[in-house]
């Protein structure tokens, strides 16, 4: 199976129907959770998703607006809630939470008659919708998921067609060192970070301005503020009350959407740049690629580096690289977390135990070869013999 995700351009009527469907899906999901919680409190057996769906269909008091949207979307929402409840009862997951309008809860699932043409797609209830990217979604689509994020509409299509995209490799390997100043470093190629570019710096400046504006709107809606008078948190806000509920503050919501869109745009720029950089490395057709097992969660605890590490998207790059290696038939190797890739001399094997993070280059005391820290690390990664294979060739 393979998934294809792209942005769609719905009409105003389709937008209204998509928003209505998302609202109905959230409503029916929350109703199922609430109904079963009440039964648990009364020590009654919970109702399964199948039985609840039948009960809703037969209930004369069911709201008429639930029948406007696709029934398949509602049934899938009920089954999602059913699986969440079953996992909770078995102790596999935590207590199911109610879905809110904000966040990533605006999506629904569709099956049925789905047709695909070059520039448009036909969905049950929604009919024909235009695609913003053309020509790569196959025609044998079994199901789709429509989602909304920051005012933009997306569609994820599931195809059961499997094609063999493996390539003939060159027989040589590559070690890739992930960095901050330079995004990816190999022995023959250095990809600089996108975060120092003019475009990204301009967007980050604009983001700071919009965030300050958003913060002022939150501040103006606060009342009865209480601050810490002593201790480590002295001067920080301890408690407050909202003058008006946040869902009634329309200007605040508009500003929040502007900030969210800027965050998403920056994330898209970084992701696109990193993926294209990795594709340029994969075009050399290596037989294997070696990367480090970085403790990103631990590194994020460093308050001086946490922001730039999150912007570097190391984990997302590793996931993308693993997917591409799996598809192309390239072996992806993971070096041990405590492998001294930077401290080992790639020429003679001497280990420089005194090497510090600020040292970007160093001279080997044994063979007197001057090493660039990151390039030396990539060469040592390529030579690593103790590794874990992440992909199947």
mmCIF file of C-alpha atoms in Angstrom:
data_model
loop_
_atom_site.group_PDB
_atom_site.id
_atom_site.type_symbol
_atom_site.label_atom_id
_atom_site.label_comp_id
_atom_site.label_asym_id
_atom_site.label_seq_id
_atom_site.Cartn_x
_atom_site.Cartn_y
_atom_site.Cartn_z
ATOM 1 C CA UNK A 1 0.000 0.000 0.000
ATOM 2 C CA UNK A 2 1.098 3.563 -0.697
ATOM 3 C CA UNK A 3 -0.296 6.919 0.381
ATOM 4 C CA UNK A 4 -0.386 10.079 -1.711
ATOM 5 C CA UNK A 5 -1.121 13.420 -0.041
ATOM 6 C CA UNK A 6 -1.796 16.667 -1.854
ATOM 7 C CA UNK A 7 -3.630 19.952 -1.420
ATOM 8 C CA UNK A 8 -7.055 20.436 -2.976
ATOM 9 C CA UNK A 9 -8.900 23.542 -4.128
ATOM 10 C CA UNK A 10 -12.576 23.082 -3.174
ATOM 11 C CA UNK A 11 -15.383 25.446 -4.112
ATOM 12 C CA UNK A 12 -17.223 27.519 -1.494
ATOM 13 C CA UNK A 13 -20.044 24.945 -1.327
ATOM 14 C CA UNK A 14 -17.545 22.117 -0.930
ATOM 15 C CA UNK A 15 -15.712 24.043 1.796
ATOM 16 C CA UNK A 16 -18.976 24.431 3.705
ATOM 17 C CA UNK A 17 -19.677 20.691 3.351
ATOM 18 C CA UNK A 18 -16.130 19.734 4.426
ATOM 19 C CA UNK A 19 -16.392 21.942 7.513
ATOM 20 C CA UNK A 20 -19.826 20.477 8.289
ATOM 21 C CA UNK A 21 -18.480 16.928 7.945
ATOM 22 C CA UNK A 22 -15.523 17.658 10.244
ATOM 23 C CA UNK A 23 -17.913 19.082 12.831
ATOM 24 C CA UNK A 24 -20.263 16.097 12.592
ATOM 25 C CA UNK A 25 -17.368 13.650 12.882
ATOM 26 C CA UNK A 26 -16.113 15.388 16.035
ATOM 27 C CA UNK A 27 -19.659 15.452 17.451
ATOM 28 C CA UNK A 28 -20.366 11.748 16.903
ATOM 29 C CA UNK A 29 -16.904 10.761 18.229
ATOM 30 C CA UNK A 30 -17.416 12.787 21.422
ATOM 31 C CA UNK A 31 -20.982 11.479 21.833
ATOM 32 C CA UNK A 32 -19.773 7.873 21.698
ATOM 33 C CA UNK A 33 -17.026 8.571 24.273
ATOM 34 C CA UNK A 34 -19.422 10.422 26.587
ATOM 35 C CA UNK A 35 -22.117 7.731 26.300
ATOM 36 C CA UNK A 36 -19.733 4.931 27.262
ATOM 37 C CA UNK A 37 -18.166 6.925 30.093
ATOM 38 C CA UNK A 38 -21.638 7.333 31.578
ATOM 39 C CA UNK A 39 -22.238 3.594 31.259
ATOM 40 C CA UNK A 40 -18.929 2.867 33.000
ATOM 41 C CA UNK A 41 -19.921 5.121 35.889
ATOM 42 C CA UNK A 42 -23.156 3.139 36.231
ATOM 43 C CA UNK A 43 -21.089 -0.089 36.014
ATOM 44 C CA UNK A 44 -22.904 -1.112 32.841
ATOM 45 C CA UNK A 45 -21.210 -2.833 29.872
ATOM 46 C CA UNK A 46 -20.018 -0.449 27.169
ATOM 47 C CA UNK A 47 -21.749 -0.296 23.777
ATOM 48 C CA UNK A 48 -19.653 -1.336 20.773
ATOM 49 C CA UNK A 49 -19.203 0.879 17.753
ATOM 50 C CA UNK A 50 -21.439 -1.354 15.613
ATOM 51 C CA UNK A 51 -24.295 -1.261 18.122
ATOM 52 C CA UNK A 52 -23.953 2.493 18.662
ATOM 53 C CA UNK A 53 -24.127 3.114 14.908
ATOM 54 C CA UNK A 54 -27.358 1.098 14.697
ATOM 55 C CA UNK A 55 -28.742 2.915 17.718
ATOM 56 C CA UNK A 56 -28.063 6.328 16.163
ATOM 57 C CA UNK A 57 -29.717 5.320 12.885
ATOM 58 C CA UNK A 58 -32.870 4.112 14.656
ATOM 59 C CA UNK A 59 -33.120 6.977 17.154
ATOM 60 C CA UNK A 60 -35.851 9.470 16.079
ATOM 61 C CA UNK A 61 -34.166 12.211 18.135
ATOM 62 C CA UNK A 62 -30.947 12.064 16.100
ATOM 63 C CA UNK A 63 -30.224 15.594 14.722
ATOM 64 C CA UNK A 64 -31.197 15.997 11.079
ATOM 65 C CA UNK A 65 -27.926 17.793 10.252
ATOM 66 C CA UNK A 66 -26.021 14.565 10.899
ATOM 67 C CA UNK A 67 -27.585 13.082 7.752
ATOM 68 C CA UNK A 68 -26.304 15.882 5.494
ATOM 69 C CA UNK A 69 -22.787 14.440 5.340
ATOM 70 C CA UNK A 70 -21.445 11.054 4.243
ATOM 71 C CA UNK A 71 -22.573 8.184 6.477
ATOM 72 C CA UNK A 72 -19.235 6.415 5.891
ATOM 73 C CA UNK A 73 -17.386 9.298 7.563
ATOM 74 C CA UNK A 74 -19.617 9.070 10.642
ATOM 75 C CA UNK A 75 -19.298 5.291 10.890
ATOM 76 C CA UNK A 76 -15.511 5.505 10.673
ATOM 77 C CA UNK A 77 -15.477 8.138 13.442
ATOM 78 C CA UNK A 78 -17.542 5.823 15.657
ATOM 79 C CA UNK A 79 -15.175 2.923 14.972
ATOM 80 C CA UNK A 80 -12.167 5.116 15.763
ATOM 81 C CA UNK A 81 -13.769 5.962 19.097
ATOM 82 C CA UNK A 82 -14.561 2.257 19.630
ATOM 83 C CA UNK A 83 -10.903 1.254 19.081
ATOM 84 C CA UNK A 84 -9.725 4.056 21.401
ATOM 85 C CA UNK A 85 -12.087 2.816 24.130
ATOM 86 C CA UNK A 86 -11.049 -0.810 23.685
ATOM 87 C CA UNK A 87 -7.361 0.125 23.937
ATOM 88 C CA UNK A 88 -8.134 2.068 27.133
ATOM 89 C CA UNK A 89 -9.999 -0.864 28.717
ATOM 90 C CA UNK A 90 -7.157 -3.251 27.844
ATOM 91 C CA UNK A 91 -4.608 -0.894 29.403
ATOM 92 C CA UNK A 92 -2.768 -0.372 26.111
ATOM 93 C CA UNK A 93 -3.441 3.383 25.978
ATOM 94 C CA UNK A 94 -4.667 6.177 28.186
ATOM 95 C CA UNK A 95 -8.186 7.489 28.677
ATOM 96 C CA UNK A 96 -9.826 8.627 25.409
ATOM 97 C CA UNK A 97 -10.001 12.405 25.068
ATOM 98 C CA UNK A 98 -12.745 14.507 23.586
ATOM 99 C CA UNK A 99 -11.919 16.069 20.233
ATOM 100 C CA UNK A 100 -11.743 19.845 20.038
ATOM 101 C CA UNK A 101 -12.312 22.112 17.088
ATOM 102 C CA UNK A 102 -8.764 23.454 17.308
ATOM 103 C CA UNK A 103 -5.716 21.327 16.605
ATOM 104 C CA UNK A 104 -5.405 18.358 14.246
ATOM 105 C CA UNK A 105 -8.951 17.079 14.776
ATOM 106 C CA UNK A 106 -10.400 18.392 11.509
ATOM 107 C CA UNK A 107 -10.374 15.332 9.252
ATOM 108 C CA UNK A 108 -12.660 12.540 8.056
ATOM 109 C CA UNK A 109 -12.423 9.254 6.180
ATOM 110 C CA UNK A 110 -14.276 8.326 2.982
ATOM 111 C CA UNK A 111 -14.727 5.144 0.951
ATOM 112 C CA UNK A 112 -16.987 4.345 -1.969
ATOM 113 C CA UNK A 113 -16.987 5.615 -5.542
ATOM 114 C CA UNK A 114 -13.663 7.424 -6.002
ATOM 115 C CA UNK A 115 -12.460 8.506 -9.434
ATOM 116 C CA UNK A 116 -9.177 10.188 -10.297
ATOM 117 C CA UNK A 117 -8.305 12.288 -13.325
ATOM 118 C CA UNK A 118 -5.173 14.293 -14.036
ATOM 119 C CA UNK A 119 -6.276 17.506 -12.318
ATOM 120 C CA UNK A 120 -9.307 16.490 -10.228
ATOM 121 C CA UNK A 121 -10.759 13.774 -7.993
ATOM 122 C CA UNK A 122 -14.333 12.572 -7.419
ATOM 123 C CA UNK A 123 -15.388 11.809 -3.833
ATOM 124 C CA UNK A 124 -18.678 10.593 -2.343
ATOM 125 C CA UNK A 125 -20.967 13.517 -1.394
ATOM 126 C CA UNK A 126 -18.295 16.116 -2.287
ATOM 127 C CA UNK A 127 -18.287 15.271 -6.043
ATOM 128 C CA UNK A 128 -15.445 16.551 -8.263
ATOM 129 C CA UNK A 129 -12.697 18.610 -6.600
ATOM 130 C CA UNK A 130 -9.640 20.191 -8.197
ATOM 131 C CA UNK A 131 -6.124 19.090 -7.210
ATOM 132 C CA UNK A 132 -3.323 21.609 -6.765
ATOM 133 C CA UNK A 133 -0.716 19.072 -7.908
ATOM 134 C CA UNK A 134 -1.287 17.103 -11.071
ATOM 135 C CA UNK A 135 -0.542 13.773 -12.571
ATOM 136 C CA UNK A 136 0.960 11.534 -9.874
ATOM 137 C CA UNK A 137 -2.068 10.167 -7.968
ATOM 138 C CA UNK A 138 -2.940 6.695 -9.364
ATOM 139 C CA UNK A 139 -6.467 5.763 -10.403
ATOM 140 C CA UNK A 140 -6.863 2.707 -8.151
ATOM 141 C CA UNK A 141 -7.648 4.609 -4.935
ATOM 142 C CA UNK A 142 -9.428 2.555 -2.268
ATOM 143 C CA UNK A 143 -10.012 5.247 0.377
ATOM 144 C CA UNK A 144 -9.255 8.895 1.126
ATOM 145 C CA UNK A 145 -8.879 11.135 4.168
ATOM 146 C CA UNK A 146 -9.814 14.805 3.839
ATOM 147 C CA UNK A 147 -8.219 17.165 6.358
ATOM 148 C CA UNK A 148 -8.028 20.871 7.200
ATOM 149 C CA UNK A 149 -4.940 22.595 8.556
ATOM 150 C CA UNK A 150 -4.558 26.343 9.021
ATOM 151 C CA UNK A 151 -7.269 27.169 6.514
ATOM 152 C CA UNK A 152 -5.902 24.848 3.783
ATOM 153 C CA UNK A 153 -7.508 21.633 2.578
ATOM 154 C CA UNK A 154 -5.677 18.358 1.938
ATOM 155 C CA UNK A 155 -6.473 14.880 0.735
ATOM 156 C CA UNK A 156 -4.607 11.638 1.501
ATOM 157 C CA UNK A 157 -5.283 8.821 -0.987
ATOM 158 C CA UNK A 158 -4.555 5.171 -0.222
ATOM 159 C CA UNK A 159 -3.510 3.010 -3.182
ATOM 160 C CA UNK A 160 -2.962 -0.749 -3.093
ATOM 161 C CA UNK A 161 -0.702 -0.728 -6.143
ATOM 162 C CA UNK A 162 2.873 -1.714 -5.335
ATOM 163 C CA UNK A 163 5.630 -0.906 -7.836
ATOM 164 C CA UNK A 164 9.248 -2.008 -7.662
ATOM 165 C CA UNK A 165 11.336 1.194 -7.625
ATOM 166 C CA UNK A 166 14.633 -0.347 -6.566
ATOM 167 C CA UNK A 167 17.732 0.926 -8.377
ATOM 168 C CA UNK A 168 21.120 -0.538 -9.311
ATOM 169 C CA UNK A 169 23.600 0.757 -6.731
ATOM 170 C CA UNK A 170 27.209 1.799 -7.326
ATOM 171 C CA UNK A 171 28.752 -0.541 -4.745
ATOM 172 C CA UNK A 172 30.101 2.317 -2.607
ATOM 173 C CA UNK A 173 28.769 3.603 0.704
ATOM 174 C CA UNK A 174 28.164 7.065 2.155
ATOM 175 C CA UNK A 175 28.333 8.359 5.705
ATOM 176 C CA UNK A 176 26.068 11.337 6.460
ATOM 177 C CA UNK A 177 26.742 13.570 9.455
ATOM 178 C CA UNK A 178 23.790 15.733 10.550
ATOM 179 C CA UNK A 179 24.815 19.225 11.635
ATOM 180 C CA UNK A 180 23.477 22.649 12.580
ATOM 181 C CA UNK A 181 25.593 25.142 10.629
ATOM 182 C CA UNK A 182 25.745 22.689 7.721
ATOM 183 C CA UNK A 183 22.662 20.494 7.375
ATOM 184 C CA UNK A 184 24.231 17.344 5.872
ATOM 185 C CA UNK A 185 27.930 16.556 5.488
ATOM 186 C CA UNK A 186 29.460 13.721 3.460
ATOM 187 C CA UNK A 187 33.081 13.179 2.432
ATOM 188 C CA UNK A 188 32.453 14.815 -0.976
ATOM 189 C CA UNK A 189 29.450 17.091 -0.343
ATOM 190 C CA UNK A 190 28.432 19.706 2.218
ATOM 191 C CA UNK A 191 24.855 20.973 2.279
ATOM 192 C CA UNK A 192 24.533 24.309 4.151
ATOM 193 C CA UNK A 193 21.592 24.937 6.462
ATOM 194 C CA UNK A 194 18.568 26.805 5.092
ATOM 195 C CA UNK A 195 18.031 28.586 8.425
ATOM 196 C CA UNK A 196 20.607 31.304 7.644
ATOM 197 C CA UNK A 197 19.060 32.217 4.296
ATOM 198 C CA UNK A 198 17.538 35.652 3.743
ATOM 199 C CA UNK A 199 14.029 34.300 3.128
ATOM 200 C CA UNK A 200 13.909 32.288 6.365
ATOM 201 C CA UNK A 201 15.312 35.172 8.421
ATOM 202 C CA UNK A 202 12.675 37.527 6.988
ATOM 203 C CA UNK A 203 9.874 35.081 7.827
ATOM 204 C CA UNK A 204 11.216 34.557 11.353
ATOM 205 C CA UNK A 205 11.292 38.329 11.888
ATOM 206 C CA UNK A 206 7.706 38.583 10.686
ATOM 207 C CA UNK A 207 6.750 35.663 12.942
ATOM 208 C CA UNK A 208 8.199 37.432 15.998
ATOM 209 C CA UNK A 209 6.146 40.534 15.206
ATOM 210 C CA UNK A 210 2.924 38.540 14.824
ATOM 211 C CA UNK A 211 3.616 36.559 18.000
ATOM 212 C CA UNK A 212 4.054 39.778 19.990
ATOM 213 C CA UNK A 213 0.742 41.014 18.612
ATOM 214 C CA UNK A 214 -0.912 37.719 19.575
ATOM 215 C CA UNK A 215 0.594 37.889 23.065
ATOM 216 C CA UNK A 216 -0.848 41.391 23.576
ATOM 217 C CA UNK A 217 -4.304 40.094 22.652
ATOM 218 C CA UNK A 218 -4.033 37.329 25.252
ATOM 219 C CA UNK A 219 -2.789 39.828 27.857
ATOM 220 C CA UNK A 220 -5.686 42.214 27.237
ATOM 221 C CA UNK A 221 -8.147 39.348 27.847
ATOM 222 C CA UNK A 222 -6.671 38.423 31.237
ATOM 223 C CA UNK A 223 -8.037 39.581 34.596
ATOM 224 C CA UNK A 224 -7.271 38.998 38.295
ATOM 225 C CA UNK A 225 -3.607 38.251 37.641
ATOM 226 C CA UNK A 226 -1.580 36.758 40.495
ATOM 227 C CA UNK A 227 2.230 36.630 40.365
ATOM 228 C CA UNK A 228 4.787 34.601 42.312
ATOM 229 C CA UNK A 229 6.282 36.810 45.032
ATOM 230 C CA UNK A 230 9.283 34.650 45.920
ATOM 231 C CA UNK A 231 11.272 31.611 44.861
ATOM 232 C CA UNK A 232 12.661 30.640 41.464
ATOM 233 C CA UNK A 233 9.471 31.780 39.709
ATOM 234 C CA UNK A 234 9.382 35.246 41.313
ATOM 235 C CA UNK A 235 7.654 37.735 39.024
ATOM 236 C CA UNK A 236 6.092 35.037 36.801
ATOM 237 C CA UNK A 237 2.345 34.714 36.289
ATOM 238 C CA UNK A 238 0.789 32.255 38.754
ATOM 239 C CA UNK A 239 -2.928 32.406 37.918
ATOM 240 C CA UNK A 240 -5.477 34.502 36.043
ATOM 241 C CA UNK A 241 -9.035 34.529 34.699
ATOM 242 C CA UNK A 242 -10.292 35.136 31.163
ATOM 243 C CA UNK A 243 -12.508 38.201 30.711
ATOM 244 C CA UNK A 244 -14.213 36.472 27.792
ATOM 245 C CA UNK A 245 -14.063 32.851 26.606
ATOM 246 C CA UNK A 246 -11.378 32.452 23.952
ATOM 247 C CA UNK A 247 -13.865 31.150 21.362
ATOM 248 C CA UNK A 248 -15.618 34.520 21.516
ATOM 249 C CA UNK A 249 -12.415 36.506 20.846
ATOM 250 C CA UNK A 250 -12.568 36.629 17.058
ATOM 251 C CA UNK A 251 -9.607 38.989 16.569
ATOM 252 C CA UNK A 252 -7.466 36.757 18.757
ATOM 253 C CA UNK A 253 -8.446 33.729 16.666
ATOM 254 C CA UNK A 254 -7.584 35.591 13.451
ATOM 255 C CA UNK A 255 -4.161 36.493 14.816
ATOM 256 C CA UNK A 256 -3.606 32.908 15.991
ATOM 257 C CA UNK A 257 -4.335 31.676 12.457
ATOM 258 C CA UNK A 258 -1.788 34.145 11.017
ATOM 259 C CA UNK A 259 0.873 32.856 13.435
ATOM 260 C CA UNK A 260 0.015 29.222 12.644
ATOM 261 C CA UNK A 261 0.316 29.860 8.906
ATOM 262 C CA UNK A 262 3.749 31.417 9.353
ATOM 263 C CA UNK A 263 4.895 28.430 11.427
ATOM 264 C CA UNK A 264 3.646 26.054 8.755
ATOM 265 C CA UNK A 265 5.295 28.026 5.952
ATOM 266 C CA UNK A 266 8.662 27.949 7.704
ATOM 267 C CA UNK A 267 8.292 24.241 8.383
ATOM 268 C CA UNK A 268 7.457 23.573 4.734
ATOM 269 C CA UNK A 269 10.483 25.548 3.511
ATOM 270 C CA UNK A 270 12.822 23.607 5.796
ATOM 271 C CA UNK A 271 11.268 20.223 4.986
ATOM 272 C CA UNK A 272 11.370 20.827 1.234
ATOM 273 C CA UNK A 273 15.000 21.958 1.369
ATOM 274 C CA UNK A 274 16.122 19.000 3.505
ATOM 275 C CA UNK A 275 14.318 16.441 1.358
ATOM 276 C CA UNK A 276 15.794 17.836 -1.863
ATOM 277 C CA UNK A 277 19.254 17.802 -0.276
ATOM 278 C CA UNK A 278 18.865 14.142 0.711
ATOM 279 C CA UNK A 279 17.601 13.326 -2.781
ATOM 280 C CA UNK A 280 20.759 14.859 -4.243
ATOM 281 C CA UNK A 281 22.816 12.503 -2.050
ATOM 282 C CA UNK A 282 20.674 9.501 -3.052
ATOM 283 C CA UNK A 283 21.268 10.288 -6.748
ATOM 284 C CA UNK A 284 24.821 8.993 -6.279
ATOM 285 C CA UNK A 285 23.210 5.542 -5.893
ATOM 286 C CA UNK A 286 25.177 4.282 -2.873
ATOM 287 C CA UNK A 287 24.871 0.660 -1.837
ATOM 288 C CA UNK A 288 24.554 1.700 1.803
ATOM 289 C CA UNK A 289 24.185 4.876 3.892
ATOM 290 C CA UNK A 290 25.344 5.247 7.504
ATOM 291 C CA UNK A 291 23.887 7.830 9.912
ATOM 292 C CA UNK A 292 24.243 8.460 13.644
ATOM 293 C CA UNK A 293 21.704 7.428 16.278
ATOM 294 C CA UNK A 294 21.177 10.943 17.630
ATOM 295 C CA UNK A 295 19.493 11.415 21.009
ATOM 296 C CA UNK A 296 17.370 14.331 19.796
ATOM 297 C CA UNK A 297 15.129 14.325 22.887
ATOM 298 C CA UNK A 298 18.137 14.592 25.175
ATOM 299 C CA UNK A 299 19.827 17.255 23.050
ATOM 300 C CA UNK A 300 16.653 19.349 23.139
ATOM 301 C CA UNK A 301 17.140 19.779 26.901
ATOM 302 C CA UNK A 302 20.054 22.109 26.167
ATOM 303 C CA UNK A 303 18.342 25.523 26.326
ATOM 304 C CA UNK A 304 21.057 27.117 24.179
ATOM 305 C CA UNK A 305 20.654 24.648 21.299
ATOM 306 C CA UNK A 306 17.060 23.433 21.559
ATOM 307 C CA UNK A 307 15.664 25.968 19.064
ATOM 308 C CA UNK A 308 18.246 25.373 16.315
ATOM 309 C CA UNK A 309 18.031 21.594 16.814
ATOM 310 C CA UNK A 310 14.256 21.666 16.355
ATOM 311 C CA UNK A 311 14.686 23.818 13.232
ATOM 312 C CA UNK A 312 17.260 21.372 11.821
ATOM 313 C CA UNK A 313 14.563 18.638 11.614
ATOM 314 C CA UNK A 314 16.989 15.785 12.264
ATOM 315 C CA UNK A 315 14.328 13.221 13.109
ATOM 316 C CA UNK A 316 12.108 14.121 10.126
ATOM 317 C CA UNK A 317 15.160 13.848 7.857
ATOM 318 C CA UNK A 318 15.980 10.403 9.248
ATOM 319 C CA UNK A 319 12.395 9.187 8.682
ATOM 320 C CA UNK A 320 12.390 10.514 5.102
ATOM 321 C CA UNK A 321 15.792 8.970 4.392
ATOM 322 C CA UNK A 322 14.618 5.610 5.724
ATOM 323 C CA UNK A 323 11.502 5.721 3.512
ATOM 324 C CA UNK A 324 13.530 6.562 0.416
ATOM 325 C CA UNK A 325 16.153 3.884 1.118
ATOM 326 C CA UNK A 326 13.378 1.326 1.604
ATOM 327 C CA UNK A 327 11.854 2.309 -1.721
ATOM 328 C CA UNK A 328 15.123 2.414 -3.696
ATOM 329 C CA UNK A 329 16.642 -0.732 -2.200
ATOM 330 C CA UNK A 330 19.505 1.026 -0.384
ATOM 331 C CA UNK A 331 20.701 -0.334 2.947
ATOM 332 C CA UNK A 332 20.399 2.296 5.700
ATOM 333 C CA UNK A 333 22.707 1.667 8.655
ATOM 334 C CA UNK A 334 22.461 3.241 12.100
ATOM 335 C CA UNK A 335 25.739 3.739 13.936
ATOM 336 C CA UNK A 336 25.685 3.283 17.755
ATOM 337 C CA UNK A 337 24.708 6.340 19.793
ATOM 338 C CA UNK A 338 28.105 6.569 21.517
ATOM 339 C CA UNK A 339 30.217 5.887 18.428
ATOM 340 C CA UNK A 340 33.077 8.469 18.441
ATOM 341 C CA UNK A 341 32.689 9.577 14.843
ATOM 342 C CA UNK A 342 34.087 13.090 15.448
ATOM 343 C CA UNK A 343 36.950 12.139 17.803
ATOM 344 C CA UNK A 344 38.457 9.328 15.680
ATOM 345 C CA UNK A 345 41.113 10.166 13.105
ATOM 346 C CA UNK A 346 39.815 8.865 9.762
ATOM 347 C CA UNK A 347 43.413 8.440 8.562
ATOM 348 C CA UNK A 348 45.125 6.471 11.365
ATOM 349 C CA UNK A 349 42.348 5.715 13.890
ATOM 350 C CA UNK A 350 43.722 7.812 16.774
ATOM 351 C CA UNK A 351 41.036 8.887 19.269
ATOM 352 C CA UNK A 352 41.200 12.520 20.362
ATOM 353 C CA UNK A 353 39.561 12.375 23.799
ATOM 354 C CA UNK A 354 40.157 16.104 24.430
ATOM 355 C CA UNK A 355 38.084 17.268 21.459
ATOM 356 C CA UNK A 356 35.410 19.775 22.501
ATOM 357 C CA UNK A 357 32.193 20.815 20.801
ATOM 358 C CA UNK A 358 33.575 24.254 19.935
ATOM 359 C CA UNK A 359 36.543 22.717 18.053
ATOM 360 C CA UNK A 360 35.479 22.669 14.405
ATOM 361 C CA UNK A 361 38.858 21.400 13.154
ATOM 362 C CA UNK A 362 41.748 19.557 14.783
ATOM 363 C CA UNK A 363 45.153 18.056 14.002
ATOM 364 C CA UNK A 364 45.868 14.412 14.685
ATOM 365 C CA UNK A 365 48.866 14.087 17.067
ATOM 366 C CA UNK A 366 49.937 10.794 15.425
ATOM 367 C CA UNK A 367 49.732 11.388 11.668
ATOM 368 C CA UNK A 368 49.460 15.240 11.777
ATOM 369 C CA UNK A 369 46.531 15.311 9.386
ATOM 370 C CA UNK A 370 44.240 18.319 9.868
ATOM 371 C CA UNK A 371 40.587 17.282 10.006
ATOM 372 C CA UNK A 372 37.368 19.184 9.504
ATOM 373 C CA UNK A 373 35.245 17.925 12.392
ATOM 374 C CA UNK A 374 32.056 17.183 10.425
ATOM 375 C CA UNK A 375 33.713 15.798 7.287
ATOM 376 C CA UNK A 376 35.904 13.559 9.429
ATOM 377 C CA UNK A 377 32.762 12.309 11.206
ATOM 378 C CA UNK A 378 31.106 11.414 7.894
ATOM 379 C CA UNK A 379 34.179 9.408 6.795
ATOM 380 C CA UNK A 380 34.249 7.531 10.110
ATOM 381 C CA UNK A 381 30.530 6.808 9.821
ATOM 382 C CA UNK A 382 31.111 5.251 6.408
ATOM 383 C CA UNK A 383 33.807 2.997 7.935
ATOM 384 C CA UNK A 384 31.645 1.974 10.926
ATOM 385 C CA UNK A 385 31.410 -1.828 11.274
ATOM 386 C CA UNK A 386 29.176 -2.032 14.361
ATOM 387 C CA UNK A 387 25.755 -0.885 13.159
ATOM 388 C CA UNK A 388 22.048 -1.658 13.016
ATOM 389 C CA UNK A 389 20.302 -2.080 9.647
ATOM 390 C CA UNK A 390 17.087 -0.033 9.409
ATOM 391 C CA UNK A 391 15.908 -1.042 5.922
ATOM 392 C CA UNK A 392 15.334 -4.285 4.085
ATOM 393 C CA UNK A 393 16.930 -4.512 0.664
#
